[in-house]
């Protein structure tokens, strides 16, 4: 673009901006639309145009795409039943969703403690593989937490396809259709739950999984039954907390089926100084 073209473009913007002060209404006027398009053509960013027009970025982006093409990489699904089951299990355990009305963004986040930083980075690679898009990966040192996030309506709809929750997700989350999935999906789902909300106590060879969602607890119990395991279910009525546990060889056999991905749990808690508990892991 030449200097003369830029000068002409800025003069036109000045004129259109003057019109906006006269014709400003709740919906976009012809003058506003023209101003947005001209701003995009001369190279103003979506943030700059949003600040000038006081319109949402999603509104600006609607006109940005036909002129400059898509700004954000679209999610492309490429996963097996076991992989999508694991993602659903991970979100069930440590995930959160938020709809930002001001920016019209669907935000999905996965939170892990700093102690699981290696697991967080492993998940970043795993998500990139199944979605063909890297998640935002950052730390919040104030809260000792690692966060992976996506701005994607598609991922939100994917989660809603498999999961159901109302109000506070932690207390109400459950599988939407617990009887209509493959064996691979169930293995991945149980792996994701263990890696986020499960534990293995080596001295007593005890596996445990805990949740405050009563419906999820009973679903997990049924899934473990499906694989031939019958855990003890303990209910703490005061704290509304449900714990499923297995002991001894049953616990070891169970972990060998779900193949944990979280290396801190299967290395630090299982192997220690010996190989008496040969746990295989997800790759």
Short mmCIF file of C-alpha atoms in Angstrom, two decimals:
data_model
loop_
_atom_site.label_atom_id
_atom_site.label_comp_id
_atom_site.label_asym_id
_atom_site.label_seq_id
_atom_site.Cartn_x
_atom_site.Cartn_y
_atom_site.Cartn_z
CA UNK A 1 0.00 0.00 0.00
CA UNK A 2 1.45 3.43 -1.04
CA UNK A 3 1.67 6.54 1.15
CA UNK A 4 -1.01 8.19 -0.97
CA UNK A 5 -3.39 5.28 -0.49
CA UNK A 6 -2.81 5.32 3.27
CA UNK A 7 -3.44 9.09 3.38
CA UNK A 8 -6.67 8.73 1.41
CA UNK A 9 -7.72 5.82 3.61
CA UNK A 10 -7.15 7.80 6.82
CA UNK A 11 -9.09 10.78 5.45
CA UNK A 12 -12.03 8.52 4.65
CA UNK A 13 -11.87 7.02 8.15
CA UNK A 14 -11.92 10.50 9.66
CA UNK A 15 -15.07 11.33 7.72
CA UNK A 16 -16.77 8.03 8.59
CA UNK A 17 -15.87 8.39 12.27
CA UNK A 18 -17.61 11.80 12.28
CA UNK A 19 -20.70 10.10 10.86
CA UNK A 20 -20.63 7.54 13.64
CA UNK A 21 -21.15 10.22 16.29
CA UNK A 22 -24.35 11.24 14.51
CA UNK A 23 -25.78 7.85 13.51
CA UNK A 24 -24.68 5.70 16.49
CA UNK A 25 -27.40 3.15 17.39
CA UNK A 26 -27.44 -0.23 19.16
CA UNK A 27 -26.95 -2.12 15.89
CA UNK A 28 -24.19 -1.48 13.41
CA UNK A 29 -25.04 1.26 10.96
CA UNK A 30 -23.88 1.32 7.35
CA UNK A 31 -21.30 3.95 8.35
CA UNK A 32 -20.00 1.75 11.21
CA UNK A 33 -19.65 -1.27 8.95
CA UNK A 34 -17.83 0.81 6.35
CA UNK A 35 -15.52 2.24 9.02
CA UNK A 36 -14.67 -1.25 10.32
CA UNK A 37 -13.92 -2.54 6.80
CA UNK A 38 -11.73 0.44 5.93
CA UNK A 39 -9.86 0.10 9.24
CA UNK A 40 -9.13 -3.55 8.49
CA UNK A 41 -7.91 -2.71 4.98
CA UNK A 42 -5.38 -0.12 6.18
CA UNK A 43 -3.99 -2.56 8.75
CA UNK A 44 -5.54 -1.58 12.09
CA UNK A 45 -5.73 -4.51 14.51
CA UNK A 46 -8.95 -5.99 15.84
CA UNK A 47 -8.07 -4.60 19.31
CA UNK A 48 -7.55 -1.09 17.91
CA UNK A 49 -10.82 -1.12 15.97
CA UNK A 50 -12.69 -2.48 19.00
CA UNK A 51 -11.38 0.34 21.21
CA UNK A 52 -12.29 3.03 18.64
CA UNK A 53 -15.77 1.73 17.84
CA UNK A 54 -16.50 0.32 21.31
CA UNK A 55 -17.76 -2.86 19.64
CA UNK A 56 -17.00 -6.43 20.69
CA UNK A 57 -13.99 -8.09 19.10
CA UNK A 58 -16.22 -10.90 17.84
CA UNK A 59 -18.20 -8.30 15.87
CA UNK A 60 -15.03 -6.90 14.32
CA UNK A 61 -13.77 -10.40 13.54
CA UNK A 62 -16.96 -11.09 11.55
CA UNK A 63 -15.79 -8.47 9.00
CA UNK A 64 -12.10 -9.30 9.40
CA UNK A 65 -12.39 -12.86 8.05
CA UNK A 66 -13.70 -12.07 4.53
CA UNK A 67 -10.95 -9.46 4.06
CA UNK A 68 -7.87 -11.05 5.68
CA UNK A 69 -8.91 -14.69 6.13
CA UNK A 70 -9.20 -16.63 9.37
CA UNK A 71 -7.04 -15.32 12.21
CA UNK A 72 -7.40 -18.34 14.47
CA UNK A 73 -6.53 -21.93 13.66
CA UNK A 74 -9.60 -24.16 13.67
CA UNK A 75 -9.74 -27.31 15.79
CA UNK A 76 -9.27 -30.51 13.76
CA UNK A 77 -10.25 -33.72 15.51
CA UNK A 78 -7.91 -36.71 15.20
CA UNK A 79 -8.42 -39.10 18.11
CA UNK A 80 -9.17 -42.72 18.94
CA UNK A 81 -11.94 -43.77 21.34
CA UNK A 82 -9.34 -44.21 24.07
CA UNK A 83 -7.85 -40.75 23.48
CA UNK A 84 -11.16 -38.90 23.55
CA UNK A 85 -12.16 -40.91 26.62
CA UNK A 86 -8.97 -39.76 28.33
CA UNK A 87 -9.58 -36.11 27.44
CA UNK A 88 -13.12 -36.35 28.83
CA UNK A 89 -11.77 -37.96 32.02
CA UNK A 90 -9.12 -35.24 32.41
CA UNK A 91 -11.71 -32.46 32.04
CA UNK A 92 -14.03 -34.27 34.46
CA UNK A 93 -11.27 -34.30 37.07
CA UNK A 94 -9.38 -31.02 36.65
CA UNK A 95 -11.24 -29.08 33.97
CA UNK A 96 -13.30 -25.93 33.99
CA UNK A 97 -15.41 -24.00 31.50
CA UNK A 98 -16.20 -20.31 31.28
CA UNK A 99 -18.13 -18.29 28.72
CA UNK A 100 -16.75 -14.76 28.45
CA UNK A 101 -19.73 -12.65 27.38
CA UNK A 102 -17.70 -9.49 26.86
CA UNK A 103 -15.44 -11.19 24.31
CA UNK A 104 -17.91 -13.90 23.26
CA UNK A 105 -15.35 -16.63 23.90
CA UNK A 106 -15.82 -20.24 25.00
CA UNK A 107 -12.92 -20.93 27.36
CA UNK A 108 -11.97 -24.45 28.44
CA UNK A 109 -9.19 -24.84 31.02
CA UNK A 110 -7.33 -27.75 32.58
CA UNK A 111 -5.68 -27.02 35.96
CA UNK A 112 -2.84 -29.04 37.46
CA UNK A 113 -0.63 -28.29 40.46
CA UNK A 114 2.96 -27.15 39.99
CA UNK A 115 4.04 -30.53 41.36
CA UNK A 116 2.54 -32.01 38.17
CA UNK A 117 4.30 -29.60 35.78
CA UNK A 118 5.73 -32.52 33.76
CA UNK A 119 2.24 -34.01 33.45
CA UNK A 120 0.90 -30.60 32.36
CA UNK A 121 3.51 -30.41 29.57
CA UNK A 122 2.74 -34.01 28.54
CA UNK A 123 -0.95 -33.06 28.29
CA UNK A 124 -0.07 -30.05 26.12
CA UNK A 125 1.56 -32.42 23.61
CA UNK A 126 -1.32 -34.88 23.88
CA UNK A 127 -3.95 -32.18 23.22
CA UNK A 128 -1.96 -30.84 20.26
CA UNK A 129 -1.97 -34.36 18.81
CA UNK A 130 -5.72 -34.95 19.08
CA UNK A 131 -6.86 -31.40 18.19
CA UNK A 132 -4.05 -30.32 15.82
CA UNK A 133 -3.82 -27.11 17.83
CA UNK A 134 -1.56 -26.27 20.76
CA UNK A 135 -3.30 -25.10 23.93
CA UNK A 136 -2.28 -21.92 25.72
CA UNK A 137 0.15 -23.14 28.39
CA UNK A 138 0.96 -20.87 31.35
CA UNK A 139 1.61 -20.79 35.11
CA UNK A 140 -0.13 -18.96 37.93
CA UNK A 141 2.57 -18.96 40.57
CA UNK A 142 0.35 -17.14 43.06
CA UNK A 143 -1.91 -20.22 43.15
CA UNK A 144 0.82 -22.83 42.43
CA UNK A 145 -1.06 -24.03 39.38
CA UNK A 146 -0.36 -24.85 35.71
CA UNK A 147 -3.10 -24.06 33.20
CA UNK A 148 -3.83 -25.31 29.69
CA UNK A 149 -6.60 -23.48 27.87
CA UNK A 150 -8.47 -23.35 24.58
CA UNK A 151 -10.71 -20.62 23.19
CA UNK A 152 -13.03 -22.87 21.23
CA UNK A 153 -16.74 -23.40 20.94
CA UNK A 154 -16.05 -26.70 19.17
CA UNK A 155 -14.29 -28.14 22.23
CA UNK A 156 -17.11 -26.97 24.48
CA UNK A 157 -19.66 -28.72 22.25
CA UNK A 158 -17.46 -31.83 22.26
CA UNK A 159 -17.45 -31.87 26.06
CA UNK A 160 -21.21 -31.41 26.13
CA UNK A 161 -21.60 -34.35 23.77
CA UNK A 162 -20.09 -36.68 26.39
CA UNK A 163 -20.70 -34.93 29.71
CA UNK A 164 -23.58 -33.36 31.57
CA UNK A 165 -23.37 -30.83 34.39
CA UNK A 166 -25.52 -28.05 35.82
CA UNK A 167 -24.48 -25.17 38.03
CA UNK A 168 -21.24 -26.01 39.83
CA UNK A 169 -19.51 -28.54 37.59
CA UNK A 170 -17.65 -30.34 40.40
CA UNK A 171 -20.82 -31.41 42.22
CA UNK A 172 -22.97 -32.39 39.26
CA UNK A 173 -20.73 -33.69 36.47
CA UNK A 174 -21.39 -37.13 35.02
CA UNK A 175 -21.16 -39.07 31.75
CA UNK A 176 -24.15 -38.28 29.58
CA UNK A 177 -24.54 -41.80 28.14
CA UNK A 178 -22.48 -44.12 30.38
CA UNK A 179 -23.58 -47.33 28.62
CA UNK A 180 -23.01 -46.31 24.99
CA UNK A 181 -19.23 -46.20 24.64
CA UNK A 182 -16.45 -48.58 23.62
CA UNK A 183 -14.05 -50.43 25.91
CA UNK A 184 -11.25 -48.13 24.72
CA UNK A 185 -13.26 -45.04 25.69
CA UNK A 186 -13.82 -46.40 29.21
CA UNK A 187 -10.11 -47.20 29.66
CA UNK A 188 -9.16 -43.67 28.59
CA UNK A 189 -11.86 -42.11 30.77
CA UNK A 190 -10.74 -44.02 33.89
CA UNK A 191 -7.10 -43.12 33.12
CA UNK A 192 -7.97 -39.42 32.95
CA UNK A 193 -9.82 -39.65 36.27
CA UNK A 194 -6.93 -41.42 38.02
CA UNK A 195 -4.28 -39.03 36.65
CA UNK A 196 -6.22 -36.04 37.99
CA UNK A 197 -8.21 -37.16 41.06
CA UNK A 198 -6.79 -40.61 41.83
CA UNK A 199 -3.96 -41.87 44.01
CA UNK A 200 -1.91 -44.95 44.83
CA UNK A 201 -0.57 -45.47 48.38
CA UNK A 202 2.36 -47.84 47.99
CA UNK A 203 2.86 -49.10 51.60
CA UNK A 204 -0.66 -50.57 51.63
CA UNK A 205 -0.92 -51.14 47.87
CA UNK A 206 -4.09 -49.06 47.89
CA UNK A 207 -5.66 -47.37 44.86
CA UNK A 208 -8.21 -44.65 45.55
CA UNK A 209 -10.33 -42.25 43.56
CA UNK A 210 -12.44 -39.47 45.07
CA UNK A 211 -15.18 -37.13 43.88
CA UNK A 212 -17.96 -34.97 45.30
CA UNK A 213 -20.31 -35.87 42.44
CA UNK A 214 -22.51 -38.72 43.67
CA UNK A 215 -23.69 -39.65 40.16
CA UNK A 216 -20.11 -39.74 38.85
CA UNK A 217 -19.01 -41.92 41.79
CA UNK A 218 -21.67 -44.52 41.03
CA UNK A 219 -20.86 -44.41 37.30
CA UNK A 220 -17.15 -45.00 37.98
CA UNK A 221 -18.07 -47.86 40.31
CA UNK A 222 -20.07 -49.48 37.47
CA UNK A 223 -17.22 -48.98 34.99
CA UNK A 224 -14.77 -50.65 37.34
CA UNK A 225 -17.24 -53.53 37.69
CA UNK A 226 -17.26 -53.76 33.88
CA UNK A 227 -13.51 -54.55 34.00
CA UNK A 228 -13.95 -57.08 36.81
CA UNK A 229 -13.07 -54.89 39.79
CA UNK A 230 -15.35 -54.31 42.77
CA UNK A 231 -14.06 -51.37 44.78
CA UNK A 232 -15.02 -50.41 48.29
CA UNK A 233 -17.21 -47.30 48.27
CA UNK A 234 -16.87 -45.00 51.26
CA UNK A 235 -19.22 -42.03 51.65
CA UNK A 236 -18.29 -39.09 53.87
CA UNK A 237 -21.73 -37.59 54.40
CA UNK A 238 -20.41 -34.57 56.29
CA UNK A 239 -18.15 -33.47 53.43
CA UNK A 240 -20.31 -35.04 50.70
CA UNK A 241 -17.27 -36.92 49.41
CA UNK A 242 -17.22 -40.33 47.70
CA UNK A 243 -14.10 -42.54 47.68
CA UNK A 244 -13.61 -45.73 45.67
CA UNK A 245 -10.68 -47.94 46.66
CA UNK A 246 -8.94 -51.18 45.71
CA UNK A 247 -6.24 -53.01 47.69
CA UNK A 248 -3.36 -55.38 47.04
CA UNK A 249 -3.02 -57.17 43.72
CA UNK A 250 -6.43 -55.91 42.60
CA UNK A 251 -5.09 -52.35 42.72
CA UNK A 252 -2.00 -53.32 40.71
CA UNK A 253 -4.06 -55.19 38.12
CA UNK A 254 -6.41 -52.23 37.76
CA UNK A 255 -3.57 -49.77 37.15
CA UNK A 256 -2.13 -52.12 34.54
CA UNK A 257 -5.43 -51.89 32.64
CA UNK A 258 -5.87 -48.11 32.69
CA UNK A 259 -2.11 -47.40 32.17
CA UNK A 260 -1.64 -44.04 33.97
CA UNK A 261 -0.09 -41.15 32.02
CA UNK A 262 0.82 -39.01 35.03
CA UNK A 263 4.44 -40.08 35.62
CA UNK A 264 4.66 -38.55 39.10
CA UNK A 265 1.95 -40.89 40.32
CA UNK A 266 3.12 -44.11 38.74
CA UNK A 267 6.86 -43.45 39.28
CA UNK A 268 7.04 -41.82 42.69
CA UNK A 269 4.18 -43.75 44.22
CA UNK A 270 4.60 -47.14 42.59
CA UNK A 271 8.18 -47.90 41.62
CA UNK A 272 10.29 -46.10 44.25
CA UNK A 273 13.42 -48.27 44.65
CA UNK A 274 12.14 -51.50 43.16
CA UNK A 275 10.10 -52.95 40.33
CA UNK A 276 7.78 -55.13 42.39
CA UNK A 277 4.79 -53.32 40.89
CA UNK A 278 5.26 -53.44 37.09
CA UNK A 279 2.85 -50.70 35.98
CA UNK A 280 2.63 -50.05 32.25
CA UNK A 281 1.96 -46.50 31.12
CA UNK A 282 0.12 -44.68 28.34
CA UNK A 283 2.21 -43.42 25.43
#
